[in-house]
Every structure is written in structure tokens, then in C-alpha cells.
């Protein structure tokens, strides 16, 4: 077998990239001309980092690092960069060794951290990623280091199967997993003691990078920092920390689906909960009642709000943290997923001088994003926007935001009476949940204010009957409600592995999806790739049902209002249902028929 240095020499790497047409001859000459100067500069930077770091940094600069730093265009496709991942994929193909894009969500914490020592893993850039009865799969950027593979085989008594991964991924995961494991092990020992004193901890936190996790710091602080950092990296919307009988489970919700990421020792659970409750300014001594709080957090120069909810369950306190990402909450209305016609209708009633606009849907359907994006669109220096929320989801200085605090008498209804004396132009009410709140909202609309609010109903027409059920007289609904939007979120097909296929329209019709016409229809789906973790989906988009309250709709709003008649008239006047809008996204190649059926089942 060739030596590692031969396979990863500048000449051999360039030869492989030329063979697979990722670089041109001119690019090869540029690489060879610049490699020594760039390598020396990168080594200098690495040495400076080592000098400022307490630990020793291994991993000298390689030719792959140099080529990736040049940020060249690929010769076969100039729209794509010649990055580290592309180079290693190409090298793995040439070496006839599998390439593996490591998914942190699928890594076993114990396998990574107990198979080989941390210093050995970092020195030789080897990361155990899988194991069966006879073999151990090891990811490395250098699969030809025979001596290292033999050492691992000797220690583990298993046959070693190398796979190729990028150096960046392996260093990042070694730091994250070993740093987190050190913190958890130390915390497990620390919190097995009779008493725990976490001290007086700050509310505003700068998350440290994983390679900054010091082994001699407060271990539980490191572990919690890692959890938040990990959640940000994985685009999670929620973090669940759930106590079980003998362990604690950490799960992340990504694109609407929960993934189990860690199983922690049970005696660490209460310490982690206490740290997070302290950050969220919750009562740490109160373990019997549900509590809500918030943390403002910063990582990499970006601030995010984290809503914390604790509830007592059978085996302890369960925490759920919702990550309110400003990039998600504040979007252009055009990017939310409205069709062009629905967006025109929505613009019409949010630009009215007064009236009530309702956004409806279950928890997690994107209502907050729609409302915040609408408020940002409407905000200007000459408009006073006041919000009443429970709790405030994202603090924004363009709005005057008020948090509901029932313990001291600040409810949606009571504060609404007061803010009418604050000269507002637009009022956003987090939720119309009772008659008193709805009455005050209607009073605000009648006195010349635009009121935005949410309702928990399945579709737009049933919001009318919901208001009637709350006890609002039909004539007041007629006079104030300007428009209603119902919404859901569907997962988008991953653009990196998108493929087309044909299916009979009759088969779709049998499932309740009327796509029009006969014969075969061309649809799209995701095959599953590294970018989407094999799911075929990446990101989410809204589907909407927009119902303007027209003259025809107003005539139907009576005490004996029939929601089916409302829906029929709404559709005759141009309302497109959630199911129909989802089918349009399906035919446009943005989502799959499985998502349409999952999200709009109640529209059958």
C-alpha cells in the first residue's frame, strides 16, 4: 500500500482532480505555483492559534487545505465551488474507499468517546462512526495511515474499516463530542455529591465554540453551552430534555421532526435543568408547577431568543426550549409561501386603516412568523405598533411589546383596555382565547385600529364560528373582521437530491388529491442525500387559505352560521383551500404528495 504522504502529495491530489475534471490544467499550474506560500501562511496562522490555546493543536496544513483556501470554481461546473468536501469525495472515489458525510445526529456519543482516547483521535484525525460484532468503521481524511489503523485494531480487537471524511468535520466532531463527554462525565461525578451550588449565573450568554470547552471549567455550564450550540448548528426549532426512569433523553426538532441526539446519565438531568432555569430566570426551587421563561443568547454575532418551558412529568422536570431565530421569524411576505393571488388579498386587508385580521392554525403552523413578518412589513417611523404577547417571542425595538403576566393582573383583556390610551395604530394580540379579549379587540377595531391576532382553528371559515362560540355577537363580527388566514407548514423537497417521477392521477385521486386531468402526472421527490440526512426534505414553506370577509361572506355571518356554506361561498369568491394550495405546491415541484396528505388531512 502506498504511503500516506504519497497519496496526499500535491502532485497526486492534482492528478486526481484533473482526471475527474474538477480542475483545469491552468488551475493545476496555479495550485502548484501558490502551494508553498499559502501553506506557510496557513501554518503561521495555525501556530498563532496554538500559542493562544492551552492545549496542543495537531494537524499540519495539507495540500487539500491549500486548494480549498483558493476558493476556485469547479472546471466541470463553474457555478459550484471546489471546496474541501468536493475534493475529498473525489479522492475517495479515486482511492476506491467509501466517502462518508458524518451526520452528528446519528453518531453514538459513547462509541465516539470511549473507543479511542481524545489525544490519539485528534493527533491522527480518526473518528469511530460505526461498529458491529466484527468491525469498527473509522472516518479519517487519511485512510492510508496503516500504523494508526493497526493500533486501533489492536486496542479494540476489531477489524478496522476506514471511510473518508473531511478534516474540518472530523476536528469539529472530535472537539464537540469529547468536550461534551468530558463535561457530562465530570458533571455526573460532581452532581452525585449531596449538594450542588451553581452560583449566580448570568442571563445573557455568549456560547463558546466547541474547541473552547475547558476541562477545568464548570462542567455543567459547558454541557449546556454545547447543547445550545449543537441545536443552532443543526437548525433545530426546539430542544427537548426529557427525564426517564434511568436516563435523560435530549431530542431536537428539525424541519418538524424530532431526532434523539443524546442519552445522558439521570443524575446529570437535574443539574442541566437547574442551569437552564437559572439562565431563564425561573424559580429553581419550584419543581411541582409549570414555568415559562426566556433566554437571550448570542453566537457568532447573531442574537436569538429562546423560550423555555418546564413541566413536571413522572420522572422529573421536562424542559422544552423553542429557538426563535430572527432570520426565520422576520421574513419578506413574498418568501412565506403565499401564492401571488393570495398575497394580493393578504396585502389588501393588512393595509386597511382598521379592522381585525386573524391568523389561524395549530401550534407549530408558522403563525408567529406570519405575524412578525407582517408587523415588520407594516412598521415605519410614523406608525405606532403595540403587541400583547404570552410570552414575547422575539424582542424587536420597532414594536412596543408587552408581556402578559396573569399573576399581577396583566392579561390580554386588561392590558388591551390600557393600550388604547397609548395612541396605537396597529395592535397585535398573541391569541384571542376568551370572550373578554375578543370584546376588547373588537372595541379597538371599532375605534379605528388595525388588530392582528391568532386563533386555534383548523381552517379560515371555522374561525367565524369560533368567534360566535366565544360569545361575540354576529353583527360585531360583520363590522370588524377584515380577513382570515389559515396556514400550515409543509416540508420542502431537498434541492440537492430532487428527482422527478410519474404517478397516475387516478392513484392520487383515490388518496383525495385532485390534480386535474387523466393519465400520468409528473411529480418530484427527494432521493435522500448527505445534505438532508437521507430524508429527502430540507426546510419548510407555508401553505395558506386566505378568506377576505366580503359582502357575500358578511351576509352569512349570523348566529346560526353554517361553516360549510361559508366555505362554499368563500371558494366561489376566490378562496383557495389549504389542500388546493398544497396541491399547487406539489405540482410546482416544491413538496411531495405524502406531505400534502400529512399536513392537510382534515381537509378531506
XYZ file of C-alpha atoms in Angstrom, residues 109-413:
305
model
C -21.642 9.567 21.879
C -20.240 6.591 23.792
C -18.833 4.922 20.671
C -17.013 8.109 19.676
C -15.605 8.904 23.088
C -14.813 5.524 24.641
C -13.288 3.592 21.727
C -10.062 5.585 21.401
C -8.506 8.361 23.540
C -9.128 12.013 22.729
C -5.454 12.888 22.129
C -4.990 9.896 19.804
C -8.143 10.796 17.862
C -7.053 14.413 17.424
C -3.412 13.646 16.635
C -4.262 11.158 13.883
C -7.674 12.566 12.864
C -9.618 9.357 13.355
C -13.233 9.198 14.486
C -15.164 5.958 15.188
C -18.539 6.298 13.433
C -19.952 2.777 13.427
C -19.483 -0.660 14.948
C -20.765 -4.189 14.531
C -19.706 -7.534 16.062
C -16.605 -7.862 13.916
C -15.575 -4.429 12.666
C -15.179 -0.781 13.573
C -15.818 1.917 10.947
C -13.369 4.798 11.330
C -13.690 8.123 9.491
C -10.442 9.855 8.549
C -9.091 12.201 5.866
C -6.034 9.922 5.618
C -7.088 6.263 5.235
C -3.558 5.170 4.288
C -2.002 5.644 7.714
C -1.587 1.892 8.188
C 0.174 2.107 11.537
C -2.705 4.073 13.094
C -5.313 1.634 11.748
C -3.311 -1.288 13.151
C -3.082 0.406 16.558
C -6.873 0.889 16.638
C -7.444 -2.739 15.581
C -5.084 -3.971 18.285
C -6.765 -1.938 21.042
C -10.367 -2.683 20.017
C -9.820 -6.283 18.824
C -11.935 -5.418 15.799
C -11.260 -5.219 12.097
C -10.947 -1.532 11.116
C -12.839 -0.290 8.062
C -11.681 3.209 7.050
C -14.014 5.687 5.352
C -13.007 9.090 4.026
C -14.368 12.284 5.640
C -13.253 15.901 5.583
C -10.643 17.086 8.070
C -12.874 20.004 9.106
C -15.800 17.720 10.013
C -13.610 15.322 11.969
C -11.859 18.043 14.001
C -15.203 19.728 14.753
C -16.850 16.491 15.882
C -13.867 15.343 17.957
C -13.933 18.685 19.786
C -17.698 18.634 20.234
C -18.139 15.033 21.298
C -15.073 14.708 23.531
C -15.682 18.163 25.024
C -19.305 17.326 25.771
C -18.430 13.876 27.108
C -15.789 15.330 29.435
C -18.324 17.810 30.761
C -21.000 15.166 31.275
C -18.646 12.677 32.968
C -17.257 15.374 35.244
C -20.755 16.666 35.951
C -22.010 13.156 36.662
C -19.301 12.799 39.296
C -19.827 16.334 40.612
C -23.601 16.043 40.867
C -23.553 12.716 42.590
C -22.455 14.713 45.646
C -25.063 15.593 48.302
C -25.339 19.280 47.459
C -24.957 21.426 44.385
C -24.256 25.142 44.208
C -24.374 26.542 40.694
C -23.749 30.076 41.860
C -25.119 33.288 40.462
C -25.127 32.854 36.696
C -25.769 35.470 34.039
C -28.810 35.637 31.791
C -27.043 36.829 28.609
C -24.640 34.175 27.382
C -22.035 34.100 24.632
C -21.886 30.495 23.507
C -18.353 29.219 23.346
C -17.127 27.286 20.373
C -16.742 23.566 20.976
C -12.955 23.760 20.926
C -13.100 26.343 23.720
C -14.658 23.916 26.205
C -12.055 23.805 29.010
C -11.882 20.647 31.096
C -11.397 22.583 34.339
C -14.439 24.893 33.978
C -17.885 24.336 35.493
C -18.735 21.160 33.645
C -22.468 21.549 33.553
C -22.105 25.044 32.065
C -20.017 23.527 29.266
C -22.579 20.798 28.661
C -25.469 23.267 28.407
C -23.440 25.572 26.151
C -22.766 22.612 23.905
C -26.444 21.666 23.739
C -27.430 25.153 22.603
C -24.540 25.385 20.155
C -25.422 21.983 18.719
C -29.071 22.992 18.326
C -28.079 26.142 16.395
C -25.730 24.171 14.131
C -28.431 21.611 13.318
C -31.127 24.254 12.537
C -33.299 22.927 15.367
C -36.513 24.761 16.238
C -36.967 23.028 19.609
C -34.792 21.246 22.175
C -36.442 18.656 24.441
C -34.745 17.452 27.639
C -36.818 14.564 28.962
C -36.238 12.626 32.194
C -36.812 8.866 32.053
C -36.574 6.238 34.769
C -32.814 5.641 34.448
C -31.587 8.271 31.970
C -32.293 11.660 30.447
C -33.013 11.972 26.723
C -32.181 15.017 24.577
C -34.145 15.438 21.331
C -34.022 18.120 18.632
C -36.895 19.060 16.339
C -35.556 19.733 12.842
C -37.956 20.614 10.000
C -40.847 19.477 12.171
C -39.394 16.038 13.052
C -37.877 15.035 16.414
C -34.435 13.360 16.484
C -32.915 11.754 19.596
C -29.355 13.092 19.904
C -28.157 12.157 23.410
C -28.944 9.856 26.283
C -27.470 11.338 29.460
C -26.948 9.905 32.953
C -30.020 10.507 35.101
C -28.119 12.231 37.918
C -26.946 14.952 35.488
C -30.518 15.802 34.465
C -31.464 17.967 37.434
C -28.193 19.915 37.169
C -28.758 20.679 33.484
C -32.356 21.708 34.214
C -31.193 23.936 37.072
C -28.602 25.668 34.860
C -31.148 26.360 32.118
C -33.795 27.516 34.604
C -31.243 29.886 36.103
C -30.457 31.350 32.681
C -34.187 31.742 32.002
C -34.753 33.452 35.380
C -37.113 30.714 36.555
C -37.629 29.643 40.168
C -35.092 26.831 40.573
C -36.677 25.617 43.791
C -40.123 25.208 42.221
C -40.304 21.736 40.676
C -44.018 20.995 41.031
C -45.540 23.711 38.842
C -45.064 24.520 35.145
C -42.931 27.608 34.484
C -42.135 29.735 31.429
C -39.090 31.901 30.841
C -36.748 33.132 28.145
C -33.051 33.393 27.405
C -31.409 35.890 25.073
C -28.428 34.191 23.521
C -25.665 35.186 21.143
C -23.447 33.022 18.997
C -21.255 34.175 16.168
C -22.574 37.727 16.338
C -26.223 36.689 15.893
C -28.739 37.063 18.709
C -31.593 34.623 19.213
C -34.429 34.351 21.716
C -35.013 31.017 23.423
C -38.358 30.350 25.069
C -38.063 27.919 27.977
C -40.959 25.843 29.292
C -40.674 23.454 32.244
C -43.339 20.970 33.321
C -43.258 18.228 35.975
C -43.570 14.723 34.477
C -43.407 11.239 36.019
C -39.614 11.078 36.357
C -38.715 14.721 36.985
C -38.886 18.043 35.202
C -39.096 18.137 31.427
C -37.740 21.194 29.614
C -38.632 22.327 26.110
C -36.717 25.222 24.606
C -38.075 26.865 21.465
C -35.387 28.660 19.472
C -36.756 31.866 17.968
C -34.383 32.579 15.087
C -34.779 36.177 13.805
C -33.966 35.016 10.271
C -36.989 32.704 10.430
C -39.396 34.994 12.323
C -38.761 38.100 10.220
C -39.122 37.312 6.526
C -40.350 39.108 3.457
C -44.037 38.320 2.969
C -43.215 37.128 -0.559
C -40.997 34.389 0.899
C -43.541 32.886 3.295
C -45.208 30.675 0.669
C -48.267 32.708 -0.429
C -49.467 32.255 -3.991
C -49.421 35.518 -5.971
C -53.224 35.917 -5.744
C -53.360 35.119 -2.030
C -50.543 37.581 -1.358
C -52.502 40.341 -3.139
C -55.563 39.560 -0.995
C -53.479 39.478 2.175
C -51.888 42.824 1.321
C -55.346 44.311 0.821
C -56.599 43.618 4.300
C -53.383 44.237 6.253
C -53.227 47.680 4.622
C -56.741 48.596 5.801
C -56.857 51.503 8.286
C -58.882 49.478 10.790
C -60.413 46.051 11.327
C -59.366 42.623 12.586
C -57.045 40.246 10.716
C -56.939 36.695 12.094
C -54.164 34.145 11.501
C -55.295 30.603 12.312
C -53.724 27.206 12.700
C -52.486 24.729 15.324
C -49.286 25.120 17.358
C -46.218 24.961 15.131
C -48.005 26.026 11.946
C -45.965 29.218 11.489
C -48.469 31.782 12.808
C -45.813 33.729 14.735
C -43.619 34.000 11.641
C -46.538 35.340 9.592
C -47.491 37.899 12.249
C -43.942 39.114 12.931
C -43.165 39.317 9.215
C -46.389 41.294 8.712
C -45.532 43.698 11.529
C -42.076 44.254 10.077
C -43.655 44.963 6.668
C -46.101 47.455 8.252
C -43.619 49.133 10.594
C -42.411 52.652 9.860
C -41.390 55.688 11.931
C -44.863 57.246 11.573
C -46.788 54.196 12.852
C -47.148 53.082 16.485
C -47.248 49.282 16.708
C -48.055 47.706 20.069
C -48.085 43.975 20.761
C -49.502 41.934 23.652
C -47.879 38.512 23.817
C -47.723 35.479 26.085
C -44.755 35.376 26.166
C -42.893 37.860 23.937
C -41.412 35.568 21.291
C -38.813 37.899 19.791
C -37.893 41.304 21.197
C -37.776 43.922 18.442
C -37.232 47.621 19.106
C -39.529 48.616 16.218
C -42.526 47.452 18.249
C -43.798 48.274 21.751
C -44.081 44.781 23.187
C -45.992 43.909 26.358
C -45.774 40.509 28.067
C -48.899 39.045 29.659
C -48.404 38.445 33.395
C -51.609 36.982 34.895
C -50.048 36.776 38.383
C -50.123 40.577 38.667
C -53.319 41.112 36.675
C -51.793 41.839 33.251
C -53.956 39.720 30.942
C -54.714 40.079 27.240
C -58.049 41.676 28.097
